[in-house]
Short mmCIF file of N, CA, C and O in Angstrom, two decimals:
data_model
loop_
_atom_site.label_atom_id
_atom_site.label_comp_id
_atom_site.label_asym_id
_atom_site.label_seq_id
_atom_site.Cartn_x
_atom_site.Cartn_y
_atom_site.Cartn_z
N UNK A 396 -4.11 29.66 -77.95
CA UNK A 396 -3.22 28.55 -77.76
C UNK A 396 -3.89 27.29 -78.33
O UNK A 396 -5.11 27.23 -78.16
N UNK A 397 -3.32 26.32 -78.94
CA UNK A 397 -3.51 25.32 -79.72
C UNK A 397 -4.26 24.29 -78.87
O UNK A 397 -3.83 24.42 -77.73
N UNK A 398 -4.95 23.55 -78.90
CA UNK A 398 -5.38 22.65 -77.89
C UNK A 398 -4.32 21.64 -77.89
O UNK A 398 -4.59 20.93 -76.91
N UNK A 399 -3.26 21.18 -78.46
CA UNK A 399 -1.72 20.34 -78.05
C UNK A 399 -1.18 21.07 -77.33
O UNK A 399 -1.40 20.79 -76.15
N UNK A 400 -0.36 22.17 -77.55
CA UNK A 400 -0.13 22.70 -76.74
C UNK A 400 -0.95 22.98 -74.85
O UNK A 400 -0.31 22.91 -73.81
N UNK A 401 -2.34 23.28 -74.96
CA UNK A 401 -2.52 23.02 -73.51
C UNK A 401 -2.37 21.76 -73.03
O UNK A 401 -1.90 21.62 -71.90
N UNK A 402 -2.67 20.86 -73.65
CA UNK A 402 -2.44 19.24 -73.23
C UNK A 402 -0.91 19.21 -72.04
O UNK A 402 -0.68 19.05 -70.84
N UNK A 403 -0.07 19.50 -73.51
CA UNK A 403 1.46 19.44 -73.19
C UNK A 403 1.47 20.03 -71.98
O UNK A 403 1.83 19.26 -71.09
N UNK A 404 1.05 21.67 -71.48
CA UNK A 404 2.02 22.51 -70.57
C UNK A 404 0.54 21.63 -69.25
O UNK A 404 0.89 21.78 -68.08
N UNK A 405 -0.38 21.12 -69.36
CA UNK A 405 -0.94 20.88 -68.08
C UNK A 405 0.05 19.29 -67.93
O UNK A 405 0.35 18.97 -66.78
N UNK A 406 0.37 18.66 -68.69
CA UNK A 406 1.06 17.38 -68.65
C UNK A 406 2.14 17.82 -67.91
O UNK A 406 2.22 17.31 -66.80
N UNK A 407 3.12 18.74 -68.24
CA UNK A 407 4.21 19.10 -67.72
C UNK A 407 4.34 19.71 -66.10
O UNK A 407 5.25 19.50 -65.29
N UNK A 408 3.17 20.48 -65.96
CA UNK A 408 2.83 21.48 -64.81
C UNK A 408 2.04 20.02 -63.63
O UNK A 408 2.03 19.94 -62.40
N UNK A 409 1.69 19.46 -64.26
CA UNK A 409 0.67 18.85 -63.03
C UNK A 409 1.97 17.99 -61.72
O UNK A 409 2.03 18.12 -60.50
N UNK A 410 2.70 17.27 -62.52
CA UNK A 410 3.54 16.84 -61.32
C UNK A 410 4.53 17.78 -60.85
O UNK A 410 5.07 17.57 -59.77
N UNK A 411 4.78 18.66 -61.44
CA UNK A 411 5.80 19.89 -60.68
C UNK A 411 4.95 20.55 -59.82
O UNK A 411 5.35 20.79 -58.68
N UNK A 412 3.73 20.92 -60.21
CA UNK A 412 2.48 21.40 -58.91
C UNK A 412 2.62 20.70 -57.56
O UNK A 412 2.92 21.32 -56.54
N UNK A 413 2.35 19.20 -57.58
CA UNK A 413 2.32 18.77 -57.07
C UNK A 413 2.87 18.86 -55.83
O UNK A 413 2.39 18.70 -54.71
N UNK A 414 4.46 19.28 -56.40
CA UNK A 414 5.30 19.13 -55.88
C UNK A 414 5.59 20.37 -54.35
O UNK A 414 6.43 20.53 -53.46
N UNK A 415 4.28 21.03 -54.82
CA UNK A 415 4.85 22.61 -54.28
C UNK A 415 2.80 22.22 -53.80
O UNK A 415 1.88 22.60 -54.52
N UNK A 416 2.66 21.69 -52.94
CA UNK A 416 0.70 21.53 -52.77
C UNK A 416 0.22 23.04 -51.84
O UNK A 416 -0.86 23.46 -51.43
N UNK A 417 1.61 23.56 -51.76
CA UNK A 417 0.67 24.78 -50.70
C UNK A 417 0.31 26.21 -51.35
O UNK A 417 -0.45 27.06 -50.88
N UNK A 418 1.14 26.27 -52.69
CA UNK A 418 1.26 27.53 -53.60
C UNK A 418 -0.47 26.93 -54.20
O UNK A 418 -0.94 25.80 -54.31
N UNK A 419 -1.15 28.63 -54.55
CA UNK A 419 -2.35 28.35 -55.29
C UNK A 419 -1.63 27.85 -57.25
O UNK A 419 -0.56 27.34 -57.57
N UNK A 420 -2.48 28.17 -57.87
CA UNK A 420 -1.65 28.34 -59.57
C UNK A 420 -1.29 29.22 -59.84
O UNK A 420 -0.55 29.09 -60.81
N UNK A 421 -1.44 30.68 -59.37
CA UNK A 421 -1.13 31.68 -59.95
C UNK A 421 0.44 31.97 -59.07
O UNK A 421 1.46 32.42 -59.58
N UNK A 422 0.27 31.58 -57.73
CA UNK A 422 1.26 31.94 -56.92
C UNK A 422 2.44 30.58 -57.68
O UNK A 422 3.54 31.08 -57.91
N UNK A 423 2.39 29.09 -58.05
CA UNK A 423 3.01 28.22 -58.43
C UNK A 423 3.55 28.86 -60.02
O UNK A 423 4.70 28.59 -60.36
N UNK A 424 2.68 29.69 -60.97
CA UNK A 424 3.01 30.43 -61.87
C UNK A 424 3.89 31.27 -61.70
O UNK A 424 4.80 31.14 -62.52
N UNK A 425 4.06 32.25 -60.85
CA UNK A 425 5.14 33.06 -60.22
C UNK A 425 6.11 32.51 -60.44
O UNK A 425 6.97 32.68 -61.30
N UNK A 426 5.99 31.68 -59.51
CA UNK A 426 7.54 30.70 -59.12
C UNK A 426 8.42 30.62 -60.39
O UNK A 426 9.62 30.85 -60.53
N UNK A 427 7.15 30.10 -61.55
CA UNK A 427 7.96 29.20 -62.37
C UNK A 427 8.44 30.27 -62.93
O UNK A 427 9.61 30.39 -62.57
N UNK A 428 8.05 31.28 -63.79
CA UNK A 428 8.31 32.93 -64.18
C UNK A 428 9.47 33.40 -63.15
O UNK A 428 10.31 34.03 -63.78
N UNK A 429 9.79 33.30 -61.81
CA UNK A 429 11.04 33.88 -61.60
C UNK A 429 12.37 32.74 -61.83
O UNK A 429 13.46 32.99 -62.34
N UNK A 430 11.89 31.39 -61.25
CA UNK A 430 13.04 30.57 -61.94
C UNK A 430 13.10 30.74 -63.62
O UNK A 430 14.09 30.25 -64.16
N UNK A 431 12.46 31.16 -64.18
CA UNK A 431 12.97 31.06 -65.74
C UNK A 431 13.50 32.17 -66.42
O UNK A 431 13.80 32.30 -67.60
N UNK A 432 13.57 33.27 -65.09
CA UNK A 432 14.08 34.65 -65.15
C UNK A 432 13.26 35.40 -66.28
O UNK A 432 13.76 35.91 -67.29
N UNK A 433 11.84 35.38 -65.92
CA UNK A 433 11.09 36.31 -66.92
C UNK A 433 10.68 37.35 -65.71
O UNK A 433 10.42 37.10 -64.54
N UNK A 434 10.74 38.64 -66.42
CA UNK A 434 10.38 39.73 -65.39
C UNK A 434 9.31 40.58 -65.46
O UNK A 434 8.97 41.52 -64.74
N UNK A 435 8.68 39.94 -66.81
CA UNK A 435 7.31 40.76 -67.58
C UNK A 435 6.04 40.66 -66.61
O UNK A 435 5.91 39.96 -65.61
N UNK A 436 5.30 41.40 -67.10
CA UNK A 436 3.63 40.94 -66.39
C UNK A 436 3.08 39.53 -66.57
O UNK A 436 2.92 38.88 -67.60
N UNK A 437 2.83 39.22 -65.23
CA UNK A 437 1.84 37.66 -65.73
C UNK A 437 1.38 37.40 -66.95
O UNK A 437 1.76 36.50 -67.69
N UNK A 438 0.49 38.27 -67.17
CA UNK A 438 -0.55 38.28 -68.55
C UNK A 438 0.11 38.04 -69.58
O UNK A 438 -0.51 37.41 -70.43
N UNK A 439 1.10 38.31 -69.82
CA UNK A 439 2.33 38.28 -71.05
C UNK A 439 3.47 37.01 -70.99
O UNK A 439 4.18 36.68 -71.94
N UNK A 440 3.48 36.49 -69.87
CA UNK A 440 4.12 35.00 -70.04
C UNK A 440 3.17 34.12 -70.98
O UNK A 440 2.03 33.66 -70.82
N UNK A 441 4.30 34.06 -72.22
CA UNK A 441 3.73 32.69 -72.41
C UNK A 441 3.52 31.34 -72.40
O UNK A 441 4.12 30.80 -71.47
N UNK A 442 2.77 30.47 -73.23
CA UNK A 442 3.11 29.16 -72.87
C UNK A 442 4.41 28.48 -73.12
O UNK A 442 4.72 27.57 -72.36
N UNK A 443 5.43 28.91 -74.35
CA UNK A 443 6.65 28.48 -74.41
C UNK A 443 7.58 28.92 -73.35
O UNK A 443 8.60 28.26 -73.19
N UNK A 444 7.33 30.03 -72.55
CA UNK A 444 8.11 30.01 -71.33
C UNK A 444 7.82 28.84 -70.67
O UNK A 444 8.60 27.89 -70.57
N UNK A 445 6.85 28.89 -70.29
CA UNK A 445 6.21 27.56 -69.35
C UNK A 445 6.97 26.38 -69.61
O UNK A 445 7.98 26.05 -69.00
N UNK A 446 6.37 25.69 -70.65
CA UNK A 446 6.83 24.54 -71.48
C UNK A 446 7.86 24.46 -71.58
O UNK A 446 8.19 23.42 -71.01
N UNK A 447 9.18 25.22 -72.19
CA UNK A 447 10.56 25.01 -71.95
C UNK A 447 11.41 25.21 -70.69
O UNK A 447 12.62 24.98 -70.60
N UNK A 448 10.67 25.64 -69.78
CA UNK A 448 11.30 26.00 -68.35
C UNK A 448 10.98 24.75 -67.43
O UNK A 448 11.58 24.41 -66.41
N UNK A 449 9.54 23.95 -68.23
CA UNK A 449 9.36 22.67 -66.99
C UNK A 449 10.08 21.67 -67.97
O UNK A 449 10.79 20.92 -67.31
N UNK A 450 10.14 21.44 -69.11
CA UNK A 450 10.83 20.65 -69.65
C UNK A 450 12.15 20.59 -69.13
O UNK A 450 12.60 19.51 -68.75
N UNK A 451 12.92 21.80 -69.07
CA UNK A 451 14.45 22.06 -68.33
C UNK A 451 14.38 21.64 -66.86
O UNK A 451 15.38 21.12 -66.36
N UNK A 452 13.57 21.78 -66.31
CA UNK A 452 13.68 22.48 -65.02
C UNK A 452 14.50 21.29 -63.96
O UNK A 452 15.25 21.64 -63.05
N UNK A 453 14.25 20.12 -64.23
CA UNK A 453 14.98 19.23 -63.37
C UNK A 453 16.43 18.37 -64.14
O UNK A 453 17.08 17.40 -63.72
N UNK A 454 16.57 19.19 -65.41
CA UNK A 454 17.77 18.86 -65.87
C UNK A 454 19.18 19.53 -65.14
O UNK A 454 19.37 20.32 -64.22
N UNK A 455 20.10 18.73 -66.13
CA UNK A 455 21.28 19.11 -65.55
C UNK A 455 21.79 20.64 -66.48
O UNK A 455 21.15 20.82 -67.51
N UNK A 456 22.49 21.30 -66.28
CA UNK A 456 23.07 22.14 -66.18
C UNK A 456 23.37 22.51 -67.99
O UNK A 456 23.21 23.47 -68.75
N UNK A 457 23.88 21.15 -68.05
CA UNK A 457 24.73 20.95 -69.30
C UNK A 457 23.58 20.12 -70.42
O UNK A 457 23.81 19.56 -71.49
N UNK A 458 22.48 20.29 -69.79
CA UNK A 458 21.44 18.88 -70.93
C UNK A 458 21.15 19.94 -71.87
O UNK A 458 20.90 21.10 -71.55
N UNK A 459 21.19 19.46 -73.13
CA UNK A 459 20.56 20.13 -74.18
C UNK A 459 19.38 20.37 -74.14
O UNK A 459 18.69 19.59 -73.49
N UNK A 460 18.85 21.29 -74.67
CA UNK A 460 17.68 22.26 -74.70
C UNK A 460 16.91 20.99 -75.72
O UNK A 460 17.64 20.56 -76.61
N UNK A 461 15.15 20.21 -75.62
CA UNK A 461 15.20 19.27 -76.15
C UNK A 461 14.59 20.37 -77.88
O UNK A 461 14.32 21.48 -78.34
N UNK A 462 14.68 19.24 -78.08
CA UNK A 462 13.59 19.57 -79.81
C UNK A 462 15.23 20.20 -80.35
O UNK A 462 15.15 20.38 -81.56
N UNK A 463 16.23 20.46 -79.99
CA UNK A 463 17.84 20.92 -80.74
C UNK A 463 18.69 19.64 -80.66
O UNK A 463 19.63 19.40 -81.41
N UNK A 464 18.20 18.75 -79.55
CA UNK A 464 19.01 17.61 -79.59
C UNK A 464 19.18 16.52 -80.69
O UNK A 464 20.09 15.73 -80.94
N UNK A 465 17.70 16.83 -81.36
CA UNK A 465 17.58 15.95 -82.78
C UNK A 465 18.77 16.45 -84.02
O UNK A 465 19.45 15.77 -84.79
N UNK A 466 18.68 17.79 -83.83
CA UNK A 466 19.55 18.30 -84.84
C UNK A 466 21.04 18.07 -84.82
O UNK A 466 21.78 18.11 -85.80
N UNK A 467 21.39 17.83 -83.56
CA UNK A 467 22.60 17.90 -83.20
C UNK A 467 23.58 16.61 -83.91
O UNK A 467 23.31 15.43 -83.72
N UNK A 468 24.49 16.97 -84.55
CA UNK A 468 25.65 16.12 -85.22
C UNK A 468 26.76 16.31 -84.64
O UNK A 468 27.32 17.36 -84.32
N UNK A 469 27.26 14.57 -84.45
CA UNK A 469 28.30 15.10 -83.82
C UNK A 469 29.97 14.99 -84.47
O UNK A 469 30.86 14.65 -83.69
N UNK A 470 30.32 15.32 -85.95
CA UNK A 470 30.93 15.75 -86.37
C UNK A 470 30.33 16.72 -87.70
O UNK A 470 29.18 16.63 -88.13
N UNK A 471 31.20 17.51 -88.15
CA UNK A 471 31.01 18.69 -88.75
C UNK A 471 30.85 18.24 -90.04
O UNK A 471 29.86 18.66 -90.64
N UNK A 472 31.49 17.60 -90.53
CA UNK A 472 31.21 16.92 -92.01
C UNK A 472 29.86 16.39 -92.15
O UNK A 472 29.12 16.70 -93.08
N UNK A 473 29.58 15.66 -91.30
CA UNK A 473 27.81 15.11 -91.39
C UNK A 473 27.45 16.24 -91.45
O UNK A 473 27.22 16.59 -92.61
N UNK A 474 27.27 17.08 -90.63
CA UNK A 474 26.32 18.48 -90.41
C UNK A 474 26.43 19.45 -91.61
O UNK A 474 25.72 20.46 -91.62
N UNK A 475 27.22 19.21 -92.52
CA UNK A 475 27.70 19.72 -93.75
C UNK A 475 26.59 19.19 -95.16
O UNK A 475 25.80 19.71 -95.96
N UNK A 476 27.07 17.99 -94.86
CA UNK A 476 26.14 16.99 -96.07
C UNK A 476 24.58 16.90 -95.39
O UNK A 476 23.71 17.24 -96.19
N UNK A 477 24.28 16.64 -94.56
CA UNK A 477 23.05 16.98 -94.56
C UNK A 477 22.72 18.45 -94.67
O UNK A 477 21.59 18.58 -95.13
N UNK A 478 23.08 19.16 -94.50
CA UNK A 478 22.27 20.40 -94.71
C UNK A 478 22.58 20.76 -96.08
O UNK A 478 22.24 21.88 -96.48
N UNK A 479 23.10 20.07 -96.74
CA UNK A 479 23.31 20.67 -98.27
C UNK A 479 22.47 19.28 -98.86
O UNK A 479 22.54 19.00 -100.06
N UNK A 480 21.93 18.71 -98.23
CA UNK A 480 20.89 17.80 -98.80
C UNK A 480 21.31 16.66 -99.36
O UNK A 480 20.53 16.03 -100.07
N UNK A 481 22.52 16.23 -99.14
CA UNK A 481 23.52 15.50 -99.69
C UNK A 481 23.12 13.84 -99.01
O UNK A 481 22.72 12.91 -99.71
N UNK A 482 23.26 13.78 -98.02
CA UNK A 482 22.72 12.77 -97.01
C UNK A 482 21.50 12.89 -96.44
O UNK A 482 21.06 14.03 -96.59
N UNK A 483 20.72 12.11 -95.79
CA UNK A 483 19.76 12.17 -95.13
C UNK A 483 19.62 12.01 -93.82
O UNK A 483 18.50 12.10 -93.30
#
């Protein structure tokens, strides 16, 4: 794992920990692995589970998934010309 990447998921994890002071990390790891509906072995979660599940995790329902929100146009003609390189 990248050393940004650990930055990021301890940035993300430390106040959601917090939040839960009686779980150890591995047991607060659990947690986060069944709210993000992963069913694999510990050892095999990775950090983008992590990272996109605490990024989500106190959103609403309907919030866009982030890092797609940049992409997002909100009519079809823009989304046309830029991807044909037409606009910027």
């Amino acid at each position: 794992m990248k050393t940004h990447r650990v930055d990021e998921l301890i940035e993300l994890l430390h106040p959601e920990w917090r939040k839960d002071t009686d779980l150890n990390l591995v047991e607060f790891l659990l947690k986060l692995a069944a709210e993000a509906k992963y069913d694999g072995k510990l050892e095999e979660l990775t950090d983008d589970v992590l990272i996109y599940h605490l990024k989500m995790r106190n959103s609403g329902k309907d919030d866009m998934i982030p890092g797609l929100a940049k992409d997002c146009e909100d009519d079809f003609k823009t989304a046309i010309l830029r991807a044909r390189g037409i606009i910027k």
